[in-house]
C-alpha angles and dihedrals in degrees: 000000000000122000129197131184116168099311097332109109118190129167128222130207113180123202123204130202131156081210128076123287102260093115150359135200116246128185126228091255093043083056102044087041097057084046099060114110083218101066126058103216125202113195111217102184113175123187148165089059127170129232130197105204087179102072118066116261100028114258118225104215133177124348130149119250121235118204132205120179126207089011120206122165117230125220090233096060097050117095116185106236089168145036137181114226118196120208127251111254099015116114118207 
């Protein structure tokens, strides 16, 4: 999401689990994107969200909002869950 306030610029990226906030999924471009010395990120991670499986559709209900200002992710806090492997002889 891009905010824009007189001149200031800030971008959001906002994060949902019905678990608790210990850790959310990015994507690369969400990480290049909050590193750029260009953007100013803002984190908006809410968790502990509920969720009624009985209506249809499902209603999203509660959570607490976490905020983190300025956001850029470390190195140190990244972990890889995932990885693209290209086969051997294919071309793209």
């Amino acid at each position: 999401m891009r905010c824009l306030r007189g001149t200031e610029e800030r971008h959001v990226e906002v994060k949902g689990t019905t678990g608790a906030a210990t850790s959310v999924e990015l994507t690369i471009n969400e990480v290049l994107h909050a590193r750029d010395k260009d953007n100013t990120v803002d984190l908006y991670v809410v968790s502990d969200i509920k969720v009624d499986a009985a209506t249809d559709p499902y209603t999203a209900s509660g959570g607490t909002v976490s905020h983190y200002p300025d956001w850029e992710p470390a190195e140190g806090d990244l972990r890889p869950r995932k990885y693209e492997y290209r086969l051997p002889g294919l071309t793209s």
